[in-house]
Coordinates of C-alpha atoms in Angstrom, one line a residue:
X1 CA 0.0 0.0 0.0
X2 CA 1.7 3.4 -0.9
X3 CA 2.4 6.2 1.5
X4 CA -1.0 7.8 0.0
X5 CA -3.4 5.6 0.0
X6 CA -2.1 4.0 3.9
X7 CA -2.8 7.5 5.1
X8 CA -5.9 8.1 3.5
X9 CA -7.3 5.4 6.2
X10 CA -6.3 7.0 8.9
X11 CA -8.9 9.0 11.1
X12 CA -6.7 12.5 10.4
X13 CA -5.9 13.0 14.4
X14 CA -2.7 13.5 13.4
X15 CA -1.1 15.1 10.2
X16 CA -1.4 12.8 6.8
X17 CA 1.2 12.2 4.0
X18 CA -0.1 13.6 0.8
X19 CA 2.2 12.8 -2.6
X20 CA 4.7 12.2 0.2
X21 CA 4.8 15.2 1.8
X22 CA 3.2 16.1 5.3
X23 CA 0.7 18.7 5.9
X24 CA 2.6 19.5 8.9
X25 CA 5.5 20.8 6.6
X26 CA 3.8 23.6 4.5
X27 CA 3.5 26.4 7.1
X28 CA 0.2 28.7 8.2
X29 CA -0.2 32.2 7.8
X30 CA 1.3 33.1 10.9
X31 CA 3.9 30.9 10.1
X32 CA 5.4 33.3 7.4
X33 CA 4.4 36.3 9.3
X34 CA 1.2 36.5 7.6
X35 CA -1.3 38.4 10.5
X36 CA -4.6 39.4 9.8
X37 CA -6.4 41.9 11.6
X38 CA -6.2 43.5 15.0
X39 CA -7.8 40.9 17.1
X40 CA -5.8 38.0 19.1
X41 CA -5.9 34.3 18.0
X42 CA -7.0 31.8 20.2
X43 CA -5.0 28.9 21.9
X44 CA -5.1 26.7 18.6
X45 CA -6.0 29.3 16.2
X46 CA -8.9 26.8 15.1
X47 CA -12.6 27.0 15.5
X48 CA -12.1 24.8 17.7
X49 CA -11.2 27.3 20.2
X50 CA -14.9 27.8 21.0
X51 CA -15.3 25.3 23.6
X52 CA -16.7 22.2 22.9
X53 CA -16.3 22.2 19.4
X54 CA -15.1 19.5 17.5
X55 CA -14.0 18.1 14.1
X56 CA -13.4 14.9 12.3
X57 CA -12.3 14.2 8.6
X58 CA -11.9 11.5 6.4
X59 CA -9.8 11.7 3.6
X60 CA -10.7 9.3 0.8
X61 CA -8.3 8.5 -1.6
X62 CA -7.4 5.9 -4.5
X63 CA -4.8 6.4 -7.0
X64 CA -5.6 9.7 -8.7
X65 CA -9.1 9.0 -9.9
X66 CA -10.5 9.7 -6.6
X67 CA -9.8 12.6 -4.3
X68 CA -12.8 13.8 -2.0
X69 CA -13.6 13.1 1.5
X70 CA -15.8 14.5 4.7
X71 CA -15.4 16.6 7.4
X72 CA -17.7 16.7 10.3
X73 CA -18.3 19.6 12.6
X74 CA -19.7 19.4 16.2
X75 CA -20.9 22.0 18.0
X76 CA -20.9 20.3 21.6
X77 CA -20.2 17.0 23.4
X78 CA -24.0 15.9 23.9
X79 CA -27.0 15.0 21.6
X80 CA -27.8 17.9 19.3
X81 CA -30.9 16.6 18.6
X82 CA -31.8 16.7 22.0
X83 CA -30.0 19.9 23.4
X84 CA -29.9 21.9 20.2
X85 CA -28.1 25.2 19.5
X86 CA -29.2 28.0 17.5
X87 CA -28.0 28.3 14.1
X88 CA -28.0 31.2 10.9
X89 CA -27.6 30.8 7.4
X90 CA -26.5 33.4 5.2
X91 CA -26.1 33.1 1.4
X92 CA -23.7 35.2 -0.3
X93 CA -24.5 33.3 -4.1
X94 CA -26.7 30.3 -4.1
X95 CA -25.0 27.6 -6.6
X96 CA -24.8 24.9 -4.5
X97 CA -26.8 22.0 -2.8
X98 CA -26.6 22.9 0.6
X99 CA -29.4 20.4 2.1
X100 CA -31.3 21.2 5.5
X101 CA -31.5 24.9 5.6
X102 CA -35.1 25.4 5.0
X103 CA -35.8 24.3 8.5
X104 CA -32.7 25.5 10.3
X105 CA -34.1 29.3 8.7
X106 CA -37.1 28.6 9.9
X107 CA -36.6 26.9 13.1
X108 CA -32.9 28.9 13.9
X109 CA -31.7 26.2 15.2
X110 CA -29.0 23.0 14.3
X111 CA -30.4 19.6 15.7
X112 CA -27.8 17.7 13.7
X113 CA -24.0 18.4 13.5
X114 CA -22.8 20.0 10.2
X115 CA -21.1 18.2 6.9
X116 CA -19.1 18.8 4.7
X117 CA -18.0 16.6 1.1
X118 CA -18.4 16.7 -2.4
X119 CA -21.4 17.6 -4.6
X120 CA -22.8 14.3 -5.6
X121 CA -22.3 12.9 -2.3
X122 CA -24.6 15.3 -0.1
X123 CA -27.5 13.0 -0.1
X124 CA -25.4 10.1 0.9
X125 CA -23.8 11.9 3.3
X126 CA -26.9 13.6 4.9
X127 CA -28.5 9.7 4.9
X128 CA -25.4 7.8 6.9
X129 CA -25.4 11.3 9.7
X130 CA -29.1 10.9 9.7
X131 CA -29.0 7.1 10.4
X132 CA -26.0 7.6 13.1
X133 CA -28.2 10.1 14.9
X134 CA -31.2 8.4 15.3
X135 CA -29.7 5.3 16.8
X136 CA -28.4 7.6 20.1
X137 CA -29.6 6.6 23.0
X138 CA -33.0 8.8 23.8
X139 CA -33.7 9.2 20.3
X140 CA -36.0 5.7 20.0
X141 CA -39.5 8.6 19.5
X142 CA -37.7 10.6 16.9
X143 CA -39.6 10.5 13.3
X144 CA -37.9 13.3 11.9
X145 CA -34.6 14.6 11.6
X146 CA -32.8 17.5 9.5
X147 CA -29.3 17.2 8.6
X148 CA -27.1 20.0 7.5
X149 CA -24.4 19.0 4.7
X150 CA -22.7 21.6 2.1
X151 CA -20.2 20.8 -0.5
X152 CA -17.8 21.7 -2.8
X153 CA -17.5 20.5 -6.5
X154 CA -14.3 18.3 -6.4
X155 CA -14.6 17.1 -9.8
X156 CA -11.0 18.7 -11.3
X157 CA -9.2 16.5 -8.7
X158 CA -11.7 13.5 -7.9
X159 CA -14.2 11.3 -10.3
X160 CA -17.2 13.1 -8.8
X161 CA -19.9 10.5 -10.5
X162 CA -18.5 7.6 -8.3
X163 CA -19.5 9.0 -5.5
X164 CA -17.0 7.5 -3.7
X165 CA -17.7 9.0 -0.2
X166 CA -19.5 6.3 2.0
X167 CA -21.8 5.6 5.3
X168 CA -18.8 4.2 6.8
X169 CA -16.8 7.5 6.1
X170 CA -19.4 9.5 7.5
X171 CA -19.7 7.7 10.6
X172 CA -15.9 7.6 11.3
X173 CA -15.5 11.4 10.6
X174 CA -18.7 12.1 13.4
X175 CA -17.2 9.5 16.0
X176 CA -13.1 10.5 15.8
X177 CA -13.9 14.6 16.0
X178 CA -11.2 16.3 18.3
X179 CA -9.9 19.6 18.8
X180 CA -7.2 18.9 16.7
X181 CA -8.2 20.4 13.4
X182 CA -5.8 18.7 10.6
X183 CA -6.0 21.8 7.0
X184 CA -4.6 21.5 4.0
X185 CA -5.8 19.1 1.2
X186 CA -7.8 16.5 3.8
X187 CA -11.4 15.5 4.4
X188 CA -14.1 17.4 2.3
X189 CA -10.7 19.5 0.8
X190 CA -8.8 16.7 -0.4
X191 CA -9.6 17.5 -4.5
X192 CA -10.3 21.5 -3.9
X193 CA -9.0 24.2 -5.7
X194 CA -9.1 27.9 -4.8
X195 CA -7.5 30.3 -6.7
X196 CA -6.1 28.2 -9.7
X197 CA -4.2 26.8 -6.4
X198 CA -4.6 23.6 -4.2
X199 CA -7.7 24.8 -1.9
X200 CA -8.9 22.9 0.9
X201 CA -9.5 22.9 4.7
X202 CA -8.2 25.8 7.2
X203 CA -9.6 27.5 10.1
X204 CA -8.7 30.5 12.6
X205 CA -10.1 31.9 15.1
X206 CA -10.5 35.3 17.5
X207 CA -10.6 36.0 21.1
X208 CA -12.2 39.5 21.9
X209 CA -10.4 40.9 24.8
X210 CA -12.3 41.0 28.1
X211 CA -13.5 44.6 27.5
X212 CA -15.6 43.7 24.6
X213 CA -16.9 40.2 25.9
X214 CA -13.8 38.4 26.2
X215 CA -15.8 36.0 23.6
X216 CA -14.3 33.7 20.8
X217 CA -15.3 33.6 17.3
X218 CA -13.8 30.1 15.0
X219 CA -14.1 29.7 11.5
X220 CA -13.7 26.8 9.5
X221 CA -13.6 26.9 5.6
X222 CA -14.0 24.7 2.7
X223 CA -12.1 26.4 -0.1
X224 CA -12.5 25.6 -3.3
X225 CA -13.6 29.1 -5.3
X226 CA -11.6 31.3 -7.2
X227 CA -10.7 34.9 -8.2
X228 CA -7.6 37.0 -8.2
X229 CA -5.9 35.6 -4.7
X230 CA -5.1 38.8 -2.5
X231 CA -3.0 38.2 1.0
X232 CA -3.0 40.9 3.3
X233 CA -3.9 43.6 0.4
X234 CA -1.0 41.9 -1.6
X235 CA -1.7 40.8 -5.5
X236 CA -0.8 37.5 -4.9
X237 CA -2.5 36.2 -7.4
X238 CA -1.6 38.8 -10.1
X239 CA 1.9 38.7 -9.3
X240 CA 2.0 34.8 -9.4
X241 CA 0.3 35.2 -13.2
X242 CA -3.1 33.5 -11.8
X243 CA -6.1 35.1 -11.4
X244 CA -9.9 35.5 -13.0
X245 CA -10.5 36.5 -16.7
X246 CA -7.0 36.3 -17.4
X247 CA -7.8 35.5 -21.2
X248 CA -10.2 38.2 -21.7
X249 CA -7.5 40.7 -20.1
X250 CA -5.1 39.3 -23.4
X251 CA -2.8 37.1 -20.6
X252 CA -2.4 34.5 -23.1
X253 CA 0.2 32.5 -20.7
X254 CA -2.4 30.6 -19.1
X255 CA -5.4 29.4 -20.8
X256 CA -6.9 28.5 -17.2
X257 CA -9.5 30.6 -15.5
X258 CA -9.7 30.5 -12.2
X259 CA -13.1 32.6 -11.5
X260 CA -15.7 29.9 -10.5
X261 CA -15.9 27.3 -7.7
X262 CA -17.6 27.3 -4.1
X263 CA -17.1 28.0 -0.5
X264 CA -18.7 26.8 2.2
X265 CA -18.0 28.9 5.9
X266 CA -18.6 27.8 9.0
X267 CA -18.8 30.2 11.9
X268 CA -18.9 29.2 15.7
X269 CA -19.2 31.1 19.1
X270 CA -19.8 31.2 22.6
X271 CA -21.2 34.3 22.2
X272 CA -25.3 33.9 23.0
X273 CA -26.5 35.2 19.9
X274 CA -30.1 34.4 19.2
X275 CA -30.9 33.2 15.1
X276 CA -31.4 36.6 13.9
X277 CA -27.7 38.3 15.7
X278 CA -26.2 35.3 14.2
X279 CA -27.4 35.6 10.6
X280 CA -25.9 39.4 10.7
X281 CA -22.6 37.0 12.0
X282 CA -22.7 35.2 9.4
X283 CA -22.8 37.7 6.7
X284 CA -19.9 39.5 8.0
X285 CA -17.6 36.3 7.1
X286 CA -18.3 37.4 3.6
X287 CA -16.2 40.5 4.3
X288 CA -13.3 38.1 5.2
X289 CA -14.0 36.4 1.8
X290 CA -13.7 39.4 -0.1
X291 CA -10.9 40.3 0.9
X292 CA -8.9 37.4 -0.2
X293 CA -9.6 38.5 -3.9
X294 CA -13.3 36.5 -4.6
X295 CA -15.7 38.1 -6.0
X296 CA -18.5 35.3 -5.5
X297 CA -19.0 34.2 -9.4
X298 CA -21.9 33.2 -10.8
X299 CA -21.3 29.7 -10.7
X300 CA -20.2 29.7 -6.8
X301 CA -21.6 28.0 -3.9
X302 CA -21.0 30.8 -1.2
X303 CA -22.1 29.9 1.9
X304 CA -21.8 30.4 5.7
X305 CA -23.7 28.9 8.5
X306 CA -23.1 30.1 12.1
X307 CA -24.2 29.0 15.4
X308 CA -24.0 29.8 19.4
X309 CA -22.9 27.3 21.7
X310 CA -23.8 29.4 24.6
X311 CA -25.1 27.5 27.5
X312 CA -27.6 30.5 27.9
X313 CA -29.0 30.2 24.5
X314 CA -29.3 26.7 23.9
X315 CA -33.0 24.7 23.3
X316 CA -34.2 21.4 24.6
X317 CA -36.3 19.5 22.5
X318 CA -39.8 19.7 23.2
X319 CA -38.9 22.4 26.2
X320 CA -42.2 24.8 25.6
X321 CA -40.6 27.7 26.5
X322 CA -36.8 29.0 26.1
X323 CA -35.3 31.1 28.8
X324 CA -32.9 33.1 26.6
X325 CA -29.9 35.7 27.8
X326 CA -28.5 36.8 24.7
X327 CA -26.6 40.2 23.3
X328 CA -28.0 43.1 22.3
X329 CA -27.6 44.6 19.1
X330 CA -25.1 47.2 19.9
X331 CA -23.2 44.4 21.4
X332 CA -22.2 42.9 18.2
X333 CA -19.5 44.9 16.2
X334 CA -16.6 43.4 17.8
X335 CA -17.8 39.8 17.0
X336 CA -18.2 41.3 12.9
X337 CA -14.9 42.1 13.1
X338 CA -13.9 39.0 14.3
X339 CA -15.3 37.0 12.1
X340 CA -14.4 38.6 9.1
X341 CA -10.7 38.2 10.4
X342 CA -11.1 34.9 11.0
X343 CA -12.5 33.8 8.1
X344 CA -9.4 35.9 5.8
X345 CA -7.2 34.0 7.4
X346 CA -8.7 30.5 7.3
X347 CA -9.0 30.5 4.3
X348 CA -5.2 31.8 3.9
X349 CA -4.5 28.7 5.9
X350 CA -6.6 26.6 3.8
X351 CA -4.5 27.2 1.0
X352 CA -0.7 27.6 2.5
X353 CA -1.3 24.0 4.1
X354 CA -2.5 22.4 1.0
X355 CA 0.1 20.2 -0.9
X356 CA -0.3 19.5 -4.6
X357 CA -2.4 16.4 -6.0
X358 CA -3.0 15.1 -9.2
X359 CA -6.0 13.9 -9.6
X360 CA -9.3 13.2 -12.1
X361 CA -8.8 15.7 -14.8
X362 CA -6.3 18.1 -13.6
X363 CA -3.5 18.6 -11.5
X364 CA -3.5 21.2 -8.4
X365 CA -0.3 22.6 -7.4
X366 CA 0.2 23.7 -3.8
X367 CA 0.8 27.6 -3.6
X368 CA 4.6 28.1 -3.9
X369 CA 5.7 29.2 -1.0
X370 CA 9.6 30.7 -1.6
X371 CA 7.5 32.6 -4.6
X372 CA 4.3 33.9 -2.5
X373 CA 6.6 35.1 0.6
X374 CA 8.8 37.2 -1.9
X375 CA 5.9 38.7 -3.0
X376 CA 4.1 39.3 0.3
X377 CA 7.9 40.6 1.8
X378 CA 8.1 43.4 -1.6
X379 CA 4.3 44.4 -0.8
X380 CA 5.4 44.6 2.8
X381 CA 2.4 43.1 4.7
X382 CA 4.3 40.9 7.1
X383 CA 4.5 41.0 10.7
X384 CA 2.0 43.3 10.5
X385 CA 1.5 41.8 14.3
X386 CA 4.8 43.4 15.2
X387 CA 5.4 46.2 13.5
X388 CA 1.8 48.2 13.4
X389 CA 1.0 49.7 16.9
X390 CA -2.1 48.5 18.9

């Protein structure tokens, strides 16, 4: 069994081997010096920061036909389905087959944990999580049951049409979630591409200082769009001869364009936001998104979800009456800030940690990191986090 495929069956609580090279050896943002924002990280820099959040992935992958995976978040230790949390959706284009949010709009609330894979393997997916939940203990009444699964289209990197994601995958991805969150080009990122780059899996997060909350906002992204890839203001993408519409500009040298493709965002905090506070959350990640160069193509999935795991906020099933404590309006700039910080640098993450793979149709290079840091060091937007005042 080669290096690749061996690693592929592993349950990702520790970095992979990918084409032979570790995700643990291709840096993160801050790695190179690459801060974003004002705001401090938290411990792991992860939406896992926000306690009691967890994630699991499965990377699935056989020779270089297949390439596609999932990756599972949970927003607390117990049964969602029985101590749910309260959940937004916001929708910054709508090309995608995001399943489950007609009743988490209407309801605000997540009773499942959230999914994430490729396009033709939603419904799969959303059936193995939906079987796995209903066998809990407590949950022999239940006759109903929403689950929440988004995707990416993997297709460049991964024979889409086999659908090669399984109930198996599913249930190992919900049942080996840490707070370890593995990025890079594993679980539901594995055949992603962002950019005209290797896309894939990276999250950040922000701690608001005591003054404002002392609350923590984490962000977890699937990338896989594209655009003209901006770091820290920098032309990344431009200077790297990548970006959107290159052919219609007369940039002959590539005949790739790498305008469409999807994102999914996922936002948690401890914050106690109601539904509504935390749809105006979740539509401040876009900010973070635009500024990493997208500009949300027709053909683009764009989504974020966001949820409160606030003890104050949560909802029992069946309870006929919620005692909620949440923040008021005015309350809530800080955590906009944070979120679209968080999300910029996620999905820088997502793409710095992602090693090349050749796959379906298509090979995705990793973004080249001698060439990138040259570029960011001549636009001068590193160690912003030392040499800007606070």
């Amino acid at each position: 069994m080669s290096l690749r495929v061996a690693a592929a069956a592993l349950l990702l609580a520790s970095p992979i081997l990918v084409d032979g090279q570790a995700t643990a050896e291709r840096p993160r943002a801050r790695d190179i010096g690459l801060v974003t924002g004002i705001f401090p990280v938290g411990a792991r820099n992860a939406i896992t920061d926000v306690e009691g959040v967890r994630v699991g992935q499965v990377t699935v992958v056989s020779g270089d036909s297949i390439n596609t995976g999932v990756t599972a978040i949970i927003p607390h230790a117990g049964n969602v389905f029985l101590e749910r949390v309260p959940a937004a959706l916001f929708v910054g284009n709508g090309y995608g087959k995001l399943t489950g949010v007609t009743q988490l709009r209407e309801l605000g609330e997540l009773e499942t944990p959230i999914l994430l894979t490729c396009t033709l393997c939603v419904w799969r997916a959303a059936d193995a999580m939906a079987q796995w939940m209903i066998a809990k203990t407590g949950m022999s009444d239940v006759r109903s049951i929403n689950p929440v699964v988004g995707e990416t289209n993997d297709g460049g990197l991964n024979d889409i049409r086999k659908r090669a994601v399984t109930a198996d995958h599913v249930v190992r991805a919900l049942e080996s979630a840490t707070s370890e969150v593995v990025e890079g080009s594993v679980g539901a990122g594995a055949g992603t591409i962002a950019f005209g780059w290797k896309g894939g899996i990276g999250t950040s997060s922000r701690k608001l200082p005591i003054s404002l909350g002392g609350f923590t906002v984490g962000v977890l992204v699937q990338s896989n769009f594209g655009g003209s890839l901006t770091m820290n203001g920098a032309p990344v993408g431009r200077e790297l001869g990548r970006y959107n519409f290159q052919r219609e500009l007369g940039d002959t040298a590539r005949q790739s364009d790498a305008a469409d493709g999807s994102i999914m965002i996922i936002v948690a905090t401890d914050a106690p936001i109601d539904s509504r506070n935390l749809e105006r959350l979740a539509s401040r990640a876009i900010v973070g998104l635009a500024r990493t160069g997208s500009g949300m193509s027709n053909g683009s999935g764009d989504y974020v979800i966001a949820f409160s795991t606030a003890a104050s906020v949560r909802r029992l099933r069946n309870a006929p009456q919620h005692s909620v404590a949440d923040l008021g309006n005015e309350r809530m700039s800080p955590l906009f800030v944070a979120v679209a910080e968080a999300t910029e640098e996620a999905i820088y993450n997502s793409l710095l940690k992602a090693t090349t793979v050749k796959g379906h149709m298509t090979t995705a290079e990793a973004l080249p990191l001698d060439r990138t840091v040259e570029i960011l060091k001549r636009y001068n937007v590193l160690k912003w986090g030392k040499t800007l005042a606070r």
